[in-house]
Coordinates of C-alpha atoms in Angstrom, one line a residue:
Chain A
M206 CA 94.3 58.5 -15.7
S207 CA 97.5 56.5 -16.2
E208 CA 95.7 54.4 -18.8
L209 CA 94.8 57.5 -20.7
G210 CA 98.5 58.6 -20.4
Q211 CA 99.6 55.3 -22.0
L212 CA 97.0 55.5 -24.7
S213 CA 98.0 58.9 -25.9
G214 CA 101.7 58.3 -25.3
L215 CA 101.9 61.3 -23.1
P216 CA 104.1 61.4 -20.0
L217 CA 101.1 62.0 -17.7
A218 CA 102.3 61.2 -14.2
L219 CA 99.2 62.6 -12.5
T220 CA 98.3 61.7 -8.9
F221 CA 95.5 63.3 -7.0
Q222 CA 97.5 63.4 -3.8
A223 CA 98.6 67.0 -4.4
F224 CA 95.0 68.2 -4.8
T225 CA 93.9 67.1 -1.4
D226 CA 97.0 68.6 0.3
I227 CA 96.2 71.9 2.1
G228 CA 99.9 73.0 1.6
F229 CA 99.4 72.9 -2.2
W230 CA 96.2 74.9 -2.1
T231 CA 97.8 77.5 0.3
G232 CA 100.6 78.0 -2.3
V233 CA 98.1 78.3 -5.1
G234 CA 96.1 80.7 -3.1
V235 CA 99.0 83.0 -2.5
I236 CA 99.9 83.1 -6.2
A237 CA 96.3 83.6 -7.1
G238 CA 96.0 86.6 -4.7
T239 CA 99.2 88.1 -6.1
Y240 CA 97.8 87.8 -9.6
A241 CA 94.5 89.3 -8.5
L242 CA 96.4 92.4 -7.3
V243 CA 98.2 92.6 -10.7
A244 CA 94.9 92.1 -12.4
L245 CA 93.2 94.9 -10.4
G246 CA 96.0 97.3 -11.6
L247 CA 95.5 96.3 -15.2
Q248 CA 91.7 96.5 -14.8
L249 CA 92.2 100.1 -13.7
N250 CA 94.4 100.9 -16.7
V251 CA 93.0 98.8 -19.5
G252 CA 89.5 98.3 -18.3
F253 CA 88.6 101.7 -16.7
T254 CA 90.9 104.1 -18.5
G255 CA 91.5 102.4 -21.8
I256 CA 95.3 102.7 -21.6
V257 CA 97.0 99.5 -22.7
N258 CA 99.7 99.0 -20.1
F259 CA 102.0 96.1 -20.8
G260 CA 104.6 97.1 -18.2
Q261 CA 103.0 95.8 -15.0
A262 CA 105.9 93.3 -14.6
G263 CA 108.2 96.3 -14.5
F264 CA 106.3 98.0 -11.7
M265 CA 106.3 94.8 -9.7
A266 CA 110.1 94.4 -10.2
V267 CA 110.7 98.1 -9.2
G268 CA 108.6 97.7 -6.0
A269 CA 110.1 94.3 -5.0
Y270 CA 113.7 95.2 -5.7
T271 CA 113.5 98.6 -4.1
M272 CA 112.2 97.1 -1.0
A273 CA 114.9 94.4 -0.9
I274 CA 117.7 96.9 -1.7
L275 CA 116.5 99.4 0.9
V276 CA 116.4 96.7 3.6
L277 CA 119.6 94.9 2.8
K278 CA 121.9 97.6 1.3
V279 CA 120.7 100.8 2.9
G280 CA 119.6 99.4 6.2
F281 CA 116.0 100.6 6.3
S282 CA 113.6 98.8 8.5
F283 CA 111.2 96.5 6.5
W284 CA 108.2 98.5 7.5
L285 CA 109.7 101.8 6.3
A286 CA 111.0 100.1 3.1
L287 CA 107.5 99.1 2.1
P288 CA 106.0 102.6 1.7
A289 CA 109.3 103.9 0.3
A290 CA 109.2 101.2 -2.4
V291 CA 105.6 101.9 -3.2
L292 CA 106.5 105.6 -3.7
A293 CA 109.4 104.6 -5.9
A294 CA 107.2 102.4 -8.1
M295 CA 104.6 105.2 -8.3
A296 CA 107.3 107.7 -9.2
F297 CA 108.6 105.3 -11.8
G298 CA 105.1 105.0 -13.2
L299 CA 104.9 108.8 -13.5
I300 CA 108.3 109.1 -15.2
V301 CA 107.3 106.4 -17.7
G302 CA 103.9 107.8 -18.3
L303 CA 104.7 111.4 -18.7
P304 CA 106.3 111.1 -22.1
S305 CA 104.6 107.8 -23.3
L306 CA 101.0 108.5 -22.4
R307 CA 100.8 111.1 -25.1
L308 CA 101.3 108.3 -27.6
R309 CA 98.6 106.4 -29.4
A310 CA 97.4 103.2 -27.8
D311 CA 99.5 100.8 -29.8
Y312 CA 102.7 102.8 -29.4
F313 CA 102.0 103.1 -25.7
A314 CA 101.7 99.4 -25.4
I315 CA 105.0 98.8 -27.0
A316 CA 106.7 101.6 -25.0
T317 CA 105.5 100.1 -21.7
L318 CA 106.7 96.6 -22.8
A319 CA 110.1 98.0 -23.6
M320 CA 110.1 99.8 -20.2
A321 CA 109.4 96.5 -18.4
E322 CA 112.3 94.8 -20.4
I323 CA 114.7 97.6 -19.4
V324 CA 113.8 97.1 -15.7
R325 CA 114.4 93.4 -16.0
L326 CA 117.7 93.8 -17.9
T327 CA 118.8 96.3 -15.2
A328 CA 117.9 93.8 -12.5
Q329 CA 119.9 91.2 -14.4
N330 CA 123.0 93.3 -15.1
A331 CA 123.4 95.8 -12.2
R332 CA 124.9 93.0 -10.2
G333 CA 126.3 95.1 -7.4
L334 CA 122.8 96.3 -6.5
T335 CA 120.5 93.5 -7.4
G336 CA 122.7 90.4 -7.3
G337 CA 122.1 89.8 -11.1
N338 CA 121.0 86.3 -12.0
Q339 CA 122.1 85.1 -8.5
G340 CA 119.1 86.9 -7.1
I341 CA 118.9 88.9 -3.9
F342 CA 117.8 87.5 -0.6
C343 CA 120.2 87.7 2.3
E344 CA 123.1 89.9 3.3
G345 CA 125.1 88.1 5.9
A346 CA 122.8 87.0 8.7
S347 CA 119.9 89.4 7.8
C348 CA 117.4 88.7 5.1
Y349 CA 114.8 91.1 3.7
D350 CA 111.9 89.0 5.0
D351 CA 113.1 88.8 8.6
S352 CA 110.5 91.2 9.9
W353 CA 107.8 89.5 7.9
N354 CA 108.8 86.1 9.3
S355 CA 108.4 87.3 12.8
V356 CA 104.9 88.7 12.0
S357 CA 104.1 85.4 10.2
G358 CA 105.2 83.6 13.4
T359 CA 102.8 85.7 15.5
I360 CA 99.9 84.9 13.1
T361 CA 100.8 81.2 13.2
G362 CA 100.6 81.5 17.0
W363 CA 97.1 82.9 16.8
L364 CA 96.0 80.1 14.5
E365 CA 97.4 77.6 16.9
G366 CA 95.4 79.3 19.6
L367 CA 92.3 78.8 17.5
G368 CA 92.9 75.1 17.7
W369 CA 94.8 74.4 14.4
S370 CA 97.6 72.2 15.6
D371 CA 100.1 72.6 12.8
P372 CA 99.3 75.5 10.5
E373 CA 100.8 75.8 7.0
T374 CA 103.9 78.1 6.8
L375 CA 102.4 80.1 4.0
F376 CA 98.9 80.5 5.5
P377 CA 99.6 83.9 7.2
L378 CA 100.8 85.2 3.8
L379 CA 97.7 83.9 2.2
L380 CA 95.5 85.8 4.7
V381 CA 97.5 89.0 4.2
V382 CA 97.5 88.7 0.4
W383 CA 93.8 88.2 0.1
T384 CA 93.0 90.9 2.6
T385 CA 95.0 93.3 0.6
A386 CA 93.4 92.1 -2.7
A387 CA 89.9 92.4 -1.3
L388 CA 90.6 95.8 0.1
A389 CA 92.0 97.0 -3.2
A390 CA 89.0 95.6 -5.0
V391 CA 86.5 97.4 -2.8
L392 CA 88.5 100.7 -3.0
L393 CA 88.7 100.4 -6.8
H394 CA 85.0 99.6 -7.0
L395 CA 84.2 102.7 -5.0
A396 CA 86.6 104.7 -7.2
Q397 CA 84.9 103.5 -10.3
G398 CA 81.6 105.0 -9.2
S399 CA 83.1 108.3 -8.0
P400 CA 83.3 111.4 -10.3
W401 CA 87.0 110.5 -10.7
G402 CA 86.0 107.1 -12.1
R403 CA 83.5 108.7 -14.4
V404 CA 86.3 110.8 -15.9
L405 CA 88.4 107.7 -16.5
R406 CA 85.5 106.1 -18.2
A407 CA 85.0 109.1 -20.4
I408 CA 88.6 109.0 -21.4
R409 CA 88.3 105.4 -22.4
E410 CA 85.3 106.0 -24.5
D411 CA 86.4 109.2 -26.2
E412 CA 89.4 111.1 -25.0
D413 CA 88.8 114.1 -27.3
A414 CA 85.3 114.5 -25.8
A415 CA 86.7 114.3 -22.3
R416 CA 89.2 117.0 -23.2
A417 CA 86.6 119.1 -24.8
L418 CA 84.8 119.1 -21.5
G419 CA 87.8 120.7 -19.9
K420 CA 89.3 117.6 -18.3
N421 CA 93.1 117.3 -18.1
T422 CA 93.1 113.8 -19.6
L423 CA 96.9 113.3 -19.3
L424 CA 96.7 114.1 -15.5
Y425 CA 94.0 111.4 -15.1
K426 CA 95.8 108.9 -17.1
L427 CA 98.9 109.5 -15.1
Q428 CA 97.0 109.0 -11.9
S429 CA 95.6 105.8 -13.3
L430 CA 99.0 104.5 -14.2
A431 CA 100.5 105.5 -10.8
I432 CA 97.8 103.7 -8.9
S433 CA 98.4 100.7 -11.1
A434 CA 102.1 100.9 -10.3
L435 CA 101.1 101.0 -6.6
L436 CA 99.1 97.8 -7.0
G437 CA 102.0 96.3 -9.0
A438 CA 104.5 97.1 -6.2
L439 CA 102.2 95.4 -3.6
A440 CA 102.1 92.4 -5.8
G441 CA 105.9 92.5 -6.2
F442 CA 106.2 92.5 -2.4
F443 CA 104.1 89.4 -2.2
V444 CA 106.2 87.7 -4.9
A445 CA 109.2 88.6 -2.8
L446 CA 107.8 87.2 0.5
N447 CA 106.4 84.1 -1.2
L448 CA 109.6 83.1 -2.9
A449 CA 112.0 84.6 -0.2
T450 CA 114.4 85.5 -3.0
L451 CA 114.2 87.8 -6.0
H452 CA 115.3 86.8 -9.5
P453 CA 115.0 88.8 -12.7
K454 CA 113.3 85.8 -14.2
D455 CA 110.3 86.3 -11.9
F456 CA 109.6 89.5 -13.8
E457 CA 109.9 88.4 -17.4
P458 CA 107.3 89.7 -19.8
P459 CA 106.1 86.1 -20.7
G460 CA 105.0 85.6 -17.1
H461 CA 103.6 89.1 -17.2
V462 CA 101.6 88.3 -20.3
H463 CA 100.2 85.3 -18.4
R464 CA 99.1 87.8 -15.8
L465 CA 97.7 90.1 -18.5
R466 CA 95.7 87.2 -19.9
R467 CA 94.4 86.5 -16.4
A468 CA 93.5 90.1 -16.1
H469 CA 91.4 89.9 -19.2
T470 CA 89.7 86.7 -18.2
W471 CA 88.8 88.5 -15.0
W472 CA 87.7 91.6 -16.8
I473 CA 85.6 89.7 -19.3
G474 CA 84.2 87.8 -16.4
Q475 CA 83.2 91.0 -14.8
L476 CA 81.5 92.1 -18.0
L477 CA 79.6 88.8 -18.4
G478 CA 78.7 89.0 -14.7
G479 CA 76.8 92.2 -15.4
G480 CA 79.5 94.6 -14.4
R481 CA 79.0 98.1 -15.5
G482 CA 81.8 98.0 -18.0
C483 CA 80.8 98.6 -21.6
D484 CA 82.1 97.6 -25.0
P485 CA 85.7 96.7 -24.5
D486 CA 86.4 98.0 -28.0
V487 CA 88.9 100.7 -27.6
D488 CA 87.8 102.4 -30.8
G489 CA 84.4 102.9 -29.1
S490 CA 81.2 103.8 -30.8
R491 CA 80.5 107.5 -31.2
S492 CA 77.0 107.6 -29.8
H493 CA 78.1 105.7 -26.7
A494 CA 80.9 108.2 -26.2
V495 CA 78.5 111.1 -26.5
R496 CA 76.2 109.6 -23.9
R497 CA 79.2 109.1 -21.7
A498 CA 80.4 112.6 -22.2
A499 CA 76.9 113.9 -21.3
D500 CA 77.1 111.7 -18.2
L501 CA 80.3 113.4 -17.4
G502 CA 79.0 116.8 -17.9
R503 CA 76.4 116.3 -15.2
T504 CA 79.0 115.6 -12.5
Chain B
M405 CA 122.0 105.9 -29.5
E406 CA 125.2 107.5 -30.7
A407 CA 123.5 108.7 -33.9
G408 CA 121.1 110.8 -31.8
T409 CA 123.6 112.3 -29.4
A410 CA 126.3 113.0 -32.0
A411 CA 124.1 115.4 -34.0
P412 CA 126.1 118.6 -34.6
S413 CA 124.9 121.7 -32.8
P414 CA 127.7 124.2 -33.3
R415 CA 125.6 127.1 -34.5
A416 CA 121.9 127.8 -34.6
G417 CA 122.1 128.3 -38.4
G418 CA 123.7 124.9 -38.9
V419 CA 121.0 123.3 -36.8
A420 CA 118.3 125.0 -38.8
R421 CA 119.9 124.0 -42.1
V422 CA 120.1 120.4 -40.9
A423 CA 116.5 120.5 -39.8
Q424 CA 115.4 121.8 -43.1
L425 CA 117.4 119.1 -44.9
G426 CA 115.8 116.6 -42.5
R427 CA 112.3 117.7 -43.6
R428 CA 113.1 117.5 -47.3
H429 CA 115.3 114.5 -47.4
P430 CA 114.9 112.6 -44.1
A431 CA 116.9 109.6 -45.4
A432 CA 119.8 111.8 -46.4
A433 CA 119.7 113.6 -43.1
A434 CA 119.8 110.3 -41.2
L435 CA 122.7 109.1 -43.3
L436 CA 124.5 112.4 -42.5
V437 CA 123.9 111.9 -38.8
L438 CA 125.1 108.3 -39.0
A439 CA 128.3 109.4 -40.9
I440 CA 129.0 112.1 -38.3
A441 CA 128.5 109.5 -35.5
V442 CA 130.9 107.1 -37.3
V443 CA 133.5 109.8 -37.6
A444 CA 133.1 110.7 -33.9
M445 CA 133.4 107.1 -32.9
V446 CA 136.5 106.6 -35.0
A447 CA 138.0 109.6 -33.3
A448 CA 137.1 108.3 -29.9
R449 CA 138.2 104.7 -30.4
S450 CA 140.0 103.3 -33.5
L451 CA 138.9 102.7 -37.0
H452 CA 139.5 99.0 -36.6
D453 CA 137.2 98.7 -33.6
V454 CA 134.5 100.7 -35.2
A455 CA 134.7 98.6 -38.4
Q456 CA 134.8 95.3 -36.5
T457 CA 131.8 96.1 -34.3
G458 CA 130.1 97.5 -37.4
L459 CA 130.4 94.1 -39.1
N460 CA 128.7 92.4 -36.2
G461 CA 126.1 95.2 -36.4
L462 CA 125.4 94.4 -40.0
S463 CA 124.7 90.7 -39.3
L464 CA 122.5 91.7 -36.3
G465 CA 120.9 94.5 -38.4
S466 CA 120.0 92.2 -41.3
V467 CA 118.1 89.9 -38.9
Y468 CA 116.2 92.9 -37.4
A469 CA 115.5 94.4 -40.8
L470 CA 114.1 91.1 -42.2
G471 CA 111.9 90.7 -39.2
A472 CA 110.8 94.3 -39.2
V473 CA 109.6 94.5 -42.8
G474 CA 107.0 91.8 -42.3
L475 CA 105.9 93.2 -39.0
T476 CA 105.5 96.7 -40.4
L477 CA 103.7 95.6 -43.5
V478 CA 101.2 93.6 -41.5
Y479 CA 100.7 96.5 -39.2
G480 CA 100.3 98.9 -42.1
T481 CA 97.8 96.8 -44.0
L482 CA 95.7 95.3 -41.2
R483 CA 96.4 97.7 -38.2
L484 CA 97.5 94.6 -36.4
V485 CA 100.3 94.8 -33.8
N486 CA 101.4 91.2 -34.3
F487 CA 103.0 90.0 -31.1
A488 CA 103.2 86.5 -32.6
H489 CA 105.7 87.8 -35.2
G490 CA 108.7 86.8 -33.0
D491 CA 107.4 83.3 -32.8
F492 CA 107.2 83.2 -36.6
L493 CA 111.0 83.5 -36.4
T494 CA 111.1 80.6 -33.8
F495 CA 108.8 78.5 -36.0
G496 CA 111.1 79.2 -39.0
V497 CA 114.3 78.3 -37.3
Y498 CA 112.8 74.9 -36.1
M499 CA 111.6 74.2 -39.6
A500 CA 115.2 74.7 -40.8
Y501 CA 116.5 72.6 -37.9
L502 CA 114.2 69.8 -39.0
V503 CA 115.6 69.8 -42.5
N504 CA 119.2 70.8 -41.7
V505 CA 119.9 68.6 -38.6
T506 CA 117.2 65.9 -38.4
W507 CA 117.2 65.1 -42.1
E508 CA 120.8 66.1 -42.6
A509 CA 120.1 68.2 -45.7
P510 CA 122.2 71.3 -46.5
L511 CA 121.3 74.6 -44.8
A512 CA 120.1 76.1 -48.1
L513 CA 117.3 73.6 -48.2
G514 CA 116.6 74.4 -44.5
I515 CA 116.3 78.1 -45.4
V516 CA 113.9 77.3 -48.2
S517 CA 111.8 75.1 -46.0
A518 CA 111.8 77.7 -43.2
M519 CA 110.6 80.4 -45.5
A520 CA 108.0 78.3 -47.2
M521 CA 106.5 76.8 -44.0
T522 CA 106.5 80.1 -42.2
A523 CA 104.8 81.8 -45.1
L524 CA 102.2 79.0 -45.1
L525 CA 101.7 79.5 -41.3
G526 CA 101.0 83.2 -42.0
V527 CA 98.5 82.4 -44.6
L528 CA 96.9 79.7 -42.4
F529 CA 96.3 82.1 -39.6
E530 CA 95.1 84.8 -41.9
R531 CA 92.5 82.4 -43.3
T532 CA 91.4 80.8 -40.0
L533 CA 91.9 83.7 -37.5
W534 CA 92.6 87.2 -38.7
G535 CA 90.2 87.2 -41.6
P536 CA 87.2 86.0 -39.6
M537 CA 88.1 88.3 -36.7
R538 CA 88.2 91.3 -39.1
A539 CA 84.9 90.3 -40.5
R540 CA 83.5 90.5 -36.9
R541 CA 85.0 93.9 -36.5
A542 CA 87.4 93.0 -33.7
G543 CA 88.9 96.0 -32.1
F544 CA 92.6 96.9 -31.7
L545 CA 92.9 95.5 -28.2
Q546 CA 91.2 92.2 -29.0
L547 CA 93.5 91.7 -32.0
I548 CA 96.6 92.4 -29.8
L549 CA 95.4 89.9 -27.2
I550 CA 94.7 87.3 -29.9
S551 CA 98.2 87.7 -31.2
I552 CA 99.7 87.3 -27.7
G553 CA 97.8 84.1 -27.3
L554 CA 98.9 83.0 -30.7
A555 CA 102.5 83.6 -29.8
F556 CA 102.0 81.3 -26.8
V557 CA 100.4 78.6 -29.0
I558 CA 103.3 78.6 -31.5
R559 CA 106.0 78.7 -28.9
S560 CA 104.4 76.0 -26.8
G561 CA 103.8 73.9 -29.9
V562 CA 107.5 74.1 -30.7
Q563 CA 108.4 73.3 -27.1
Y564 CA 106.0 70.3 -27.2
V565 CA 107.8 68.8 -30.2
W566 CA 111.4 69.8 -29.7
G567 CA 111.6 70.5 -25.9
T568 CA 113.3 73.5 -24.3
E569 CA 116.9 72.5 -24.8
V570 CA 119.3 74.7 -26.7
R571 CA 120.3 73.3 -30.1
L572 CA 122.6 74.2 -32.9
L573 CA 122.1 74.2 -36.6
N574 CA 124.6 72.3 -38.6
V575 CA 126.8 75.2 -39.5
N576 CA 130.5 76.0 -39.3
V577 CA 130.9 78.1 -36.2
V578 CA 134.7 77.7 -36.0
D579 CA 136.3 79.0 -39.1
S580 CA 136.6 82.7 -39.7
V581 CA 137.6 84.9 -42.6
E582 CA 140.2 87.7 -42.7
L583 CA 138.9 90.8 -44.5
L584 CA 141.1 93.9 -44.7
G585 CA 142.4 93.1 -41.2
L586 CA 138.9 92.4 -39.8
R587 CA 137.9 89.0 -38.6
I588 CA 134.5 87.6 -39.3
G589 CA 133.0 84.2 -38.7
Q590 CA 132.3 82.3 -41.9
T591 CA 128.6 81.8 -41.0
E592 CA 128.3 85.4 -40.0
L593 CA 129.6 86.4 -43.4
V594 CA 127.0 84.1 -45.1
V595 CA 124.3 85.6 -42.9
I596 CA 125.2 89.2 -43.9
V597 CA 125.4 88.3 -47.6
I598 CA 122.0 86.4 -47.6
G599 CA 120.4 89.0 -45.4
F600 CA 121.5 91.9 -47.7
A601 CA 120.6 90.1 -50.9
V602 CA 117.1 89.4 -49.7
L603 CA 116.7 92.8 -48.2
I604 CA 117.7 94.5 -51.5
A605 CA 115.4 92.1 -53.4
T606 CA 112.5 92.9 -51.1
G607 CA 113.2 96.6 -51.4
L608 CA 113.2 96.4 -55.2
M609 CA 110.1 94.3 -55.2
L610 CA 108.3 96.8 -53.0
R611 CA 109.5 99.8 -55.0
Y612 CA 109.0 98.6 -58.6
S613 CA 106.7 95.6 -58.8
L614 CA 103.0 96.1 -59.1
L615 CA 102.4 93.8 -56.1
G616 CA 104.9 95.9 -54.0
K617 CA 103.1 99.1 -55.0
R618 CA 99.8 97.6 -54.0
M619 CA 101.1 96.5 -50.7
R620 CA 102.4 99.9 -49.9
A621 CA 99.1 101.5 -51.1
L622 CA 97.2 99.3 -48.7
A623 CA 99.6 100.1 -45.9
D624 CA 99.1 103.8 -46.7
N625 CA 95.4 103.8 -46.9
F626 CA 93.3 100.6 -47.0
E627 CA 90.0 102.2 -48.0
L628 CA 91.5 104.3 -50.7
A629 CA 93.3 101.4 -52.1
E630 CA 90.1 99.3 -52.2
T631 CA 88.3 102.2 -53.9
A632 CA 91.0 102.3 -56.5
G633 CA 90.1 98.8 -57.5
I634 CA 92.9 96.8 -55.8
D635 CA 91.9 93.3 -54.8
T636 CA 92.7 93.9 -51.1
S637 CA 92.1 90.3 -49.8
R638 CA 94.6 89.0 -52.4
V639 CA 97.2 91.6 -51.4
V640 CA 96.6 90.9 -47.7
L641 CA 97.4 87.2 -48.4
H642 CA 100.5 88.2 -50.3
T643 CA 101.5 90.4 -47.4
W644 CA 101.3 87.5 -45.1
V645 CA 103.3 85.3 -47.5
L646 CA 106.0 88.0 -47.6
A647 CA 105.9 88.7 -43.8
G648 CA 106.0 85.0 -43.0
G649 CA 108.8 84.1 -45.5
L650 CA 111.0 86.9 -44.3
A651 CA 110.3 86.1 -40.6
G652 CA 111.3 82.5 -41.3
L653 CA 114.5 83.6 -43.0
A654 CA 115.3 86.0 -40.1
G655 CA 114.8 83.2 -37.7
V656 CA 117.2 80.9 -39.5
L657 CA 119.9 83.6 -39.8
A658 CA 119.5 84.4 -36.1
G659 CA 119.7 80.7 -35.2
A660 CA 122.7 80.2 -37.4
V661 CA 124.9 82.8 -35.7
T662 CA 123.6 82.1 -32.2
N663 CA 121.6 78.9 -31.3
V664 CA 118.2 77.4 -31.6
K665 CA 115.8 77.6 -28.7
P666 CA 112.1 78.3 -28.2
E667 CA 112.7 81.8 -26.8
L668 CA 114.7 82.9 -29.9
G669 CA 111.9 84.8 -31.5
L670 CA 110.6 86.3 -28.2
E671 CA 114.0 87.8 -27.5
L672 CA 114.2 89.3 -30.9
L673 CA 110.6 90.7 -30.9
L674 CA 111.2 93.9 -29.0
P675 CA 114.3 94.9 -30.9
I676 CA 112.3 94.3 -34.1
F677 CA 109.5 96.5 -32.7
A678 CA 112.2 99.1 -32.0
A679 CA 113.4 98.8 -35.6
V680 CA 109.8 99.2 -36.9
I681 CA 109.2 102.3 -34.8
L682 CA 112.6 103.7 -35.7
G683 CA 111.7 103.5 -39.4
G684 CA 108.1 104.7 -38.9
I685 CA 105.4 102.2 -38.2
G686 CA 103.9 100.9 -41.5
D687 CA 106.8 102.1 -43.6
A688 CA 108.5 99.2 -45.3
F689 CA 111.7 101.0 -46.4
G690 CA 111.9 102.7 -43.0
A691 CA 111.8 99.2 -41.4
L692 CA 114.7 98.0 -43.6
A693 CA 116.8 101.0 -42.6
G694 CA 115.6 101.0 -39.0
G695 CA 116.7 97.4 -38.5
M696 CA 120.1 98.1 -40.0
V697 CA 120.6 101.3 -37.9
L698 CA 119.5 99.6 -34.8
G699 CA 121.8 96.6 -35.3
L700 CA 124.7 99.0 -35.9
M701 CA 123.8 101.2 -32.9
I702 CA 123.6 98.2 -30.6
E703 CA 126.9 96.8 -31.6
W704 CA 128.7 100.1 -31.7
S705 CA 127.4 100.8 -28.2
T706 CA 129.6 98.0 -26.9
L707 CA 132.6 100.3 -27.7
F708 CA 131.4 102.6 -24.9
I709 CA 129.5 100.4 -22.4
E710 CA 129.7 96.8 -21.3
A711 CA 128.4 94.3 -23.8
R712 CA 125.9 92.8 -21.3
W713 CA 123.9 96.1 -21.5
K714 CA 123.7 96.2 -25.2
V715 CA 120.2 94.8 -25.5
A716 CA 118.9 97.6 -23.3
V717 CA 120.3 100.1 -25.7
G718 CA 117.8 99.0 -28.3
F719 CA 114.9 99.7 -25.8
V720 CA 116.3 103.0 -24.9
V721 CA 116.5 103.9 -28.6
L722 CA 112.9 102.7 -28.9
I723 CA 111.6 105.0 -26.1
L724 CA 113.7 107.9 -27.2
V725 CA 112.3 107.7 -30.7
L726 CA 108.8 107.3 -29.5
V727 CA 109.2 110.4 -27.3
V728 CA 111.1 112.6 -29.8
R729 CA 109.9 111.5 -33.2
P730 CA 107.1 109.0 -33.0
Q731 CA 106.6 109.0 -36.7
G732 CA 110.0 107.5 -37.1
I733 CA 113.2 108.9 -38.5
F734 CA 112.0 108.9 -42.0
G735 CA 108.3 109.5 -41.4
R736 CA 106.4 112.6 -42.4
A737 CA 105.3 114.8 -39.6
R738 CA 101.9 113.9 -38.4
A739 CA 100.0 113.6 -35.2
I740 CA 100.4 110.3 -33.4

């Protein structure tokens, strides 16, 4: 490897030590699980409903920051702050979606991107509340992840009871992240097959046809966006617990776009793997749409 | 934002008359609202402050306007929301850096190189990427995702060669000029002059030259233009040349008044989108005016709120326009 590095003149300082280190893979696993949650939200929006949401980073930031602020500044318990922050993110999703979901797909994409930027700029500039670029983590002796750390300690104790002498610090988080992601994936899969999921699919294929069948499409799209905001908020919590500090930089659109790309890799993977998704072309073919609409009429 | 909130609403009759004027002469109505906003701001603050921030707004606005024309024309002709447009600006400013700093040539040469190379980049991608993708009937979402990926490729390429450190073009950032009691940096003045000259030239070209008319015809209705006998693939290429060249110039101007870094274009992309939407997406003249209005609004907003919030003002304007008047301030009423 180093020979190759010299040959091409690239500063390749690759060793394979990191790849056999379980600590490294635990960290990767936590990040992968967090991205999987984000991807599920985008899958629901872009894949199932056909609304091009570019603002998932904004929902993550709203969830994570609300949780941290409620714990540190308002004095909520961590366990009460979590559902409160989820509700805040969902409400934010509704506020954003209500005016912007009436727009055409391309306008909606740009509007959600601008929304995510406004959230990030607010996190950066409302220093009294969010700590600005310094980030938010502890207030005096208490930190927002205190309660989580005690839970994490308990899980570590169980792992030691199972015979693992020195478990990785992040391993409990890895377990929780992937349990959440798996649960969300199962629930979304069930939702996809439900009548509700069929309406979403009809909206993706031909919104006018869905509306003609008497479905309130805006309501369904709002629900889709709110659930995606919920998943985003959960992912935001895991970012917060993983890093133990929150910075506006963690919620920059470039990072988010990384996540979006991941979502699509995942989505396309699902299609190739025989998933029941159809042509990702948003324009949709007419005959397809009619068939879908007929499908819908039978429900 | 001031332009929107400062609209007069003393009597219902007045509102109706303004609304009627707005329908017939949207540009005149926008100018009227802008003038009223200026008067209101002068009353609230001072003439000097309004003029001083207005000057800053003109230099910011010319960067936005130059970026917005290309973005809107590409959208109009190809229905492509080009998220890589911001990184065209980045590419342009580094081309200028190469000539201006590495080879120690004057900035004028750097500007020419930036415009030429970025135009070439646009043509290259049209030939290798966008053309073939259109031939395969790629949908709207696929095109957006490709452009996002392309943005990463350009930015990472720039980072690979020049690294992530913040650099400066070889321009005079110290001296300033006194104009009617207003202070303006020498470089900033040059930026405003170049920006305005090129914007006016672009406007005239789009208005009067045959090529400009063809570009606008394509942006208005691609199929109809093709039926009318316009060689669309040629015009598309010319559109990329224009969009790339102007983006390169906008990048250099932005880099001259601030600094040169790989995120330069990314940070300008959303305000440029805002300018495009303000002017009505696909409308070249609207984009020119939208960029100027947005630059002025952002700088004027610093009279009333802290300067660190000014970037967010652009996005608030963007969302307000999308909600209230998605066809843009100058656009004809139509369903979006």
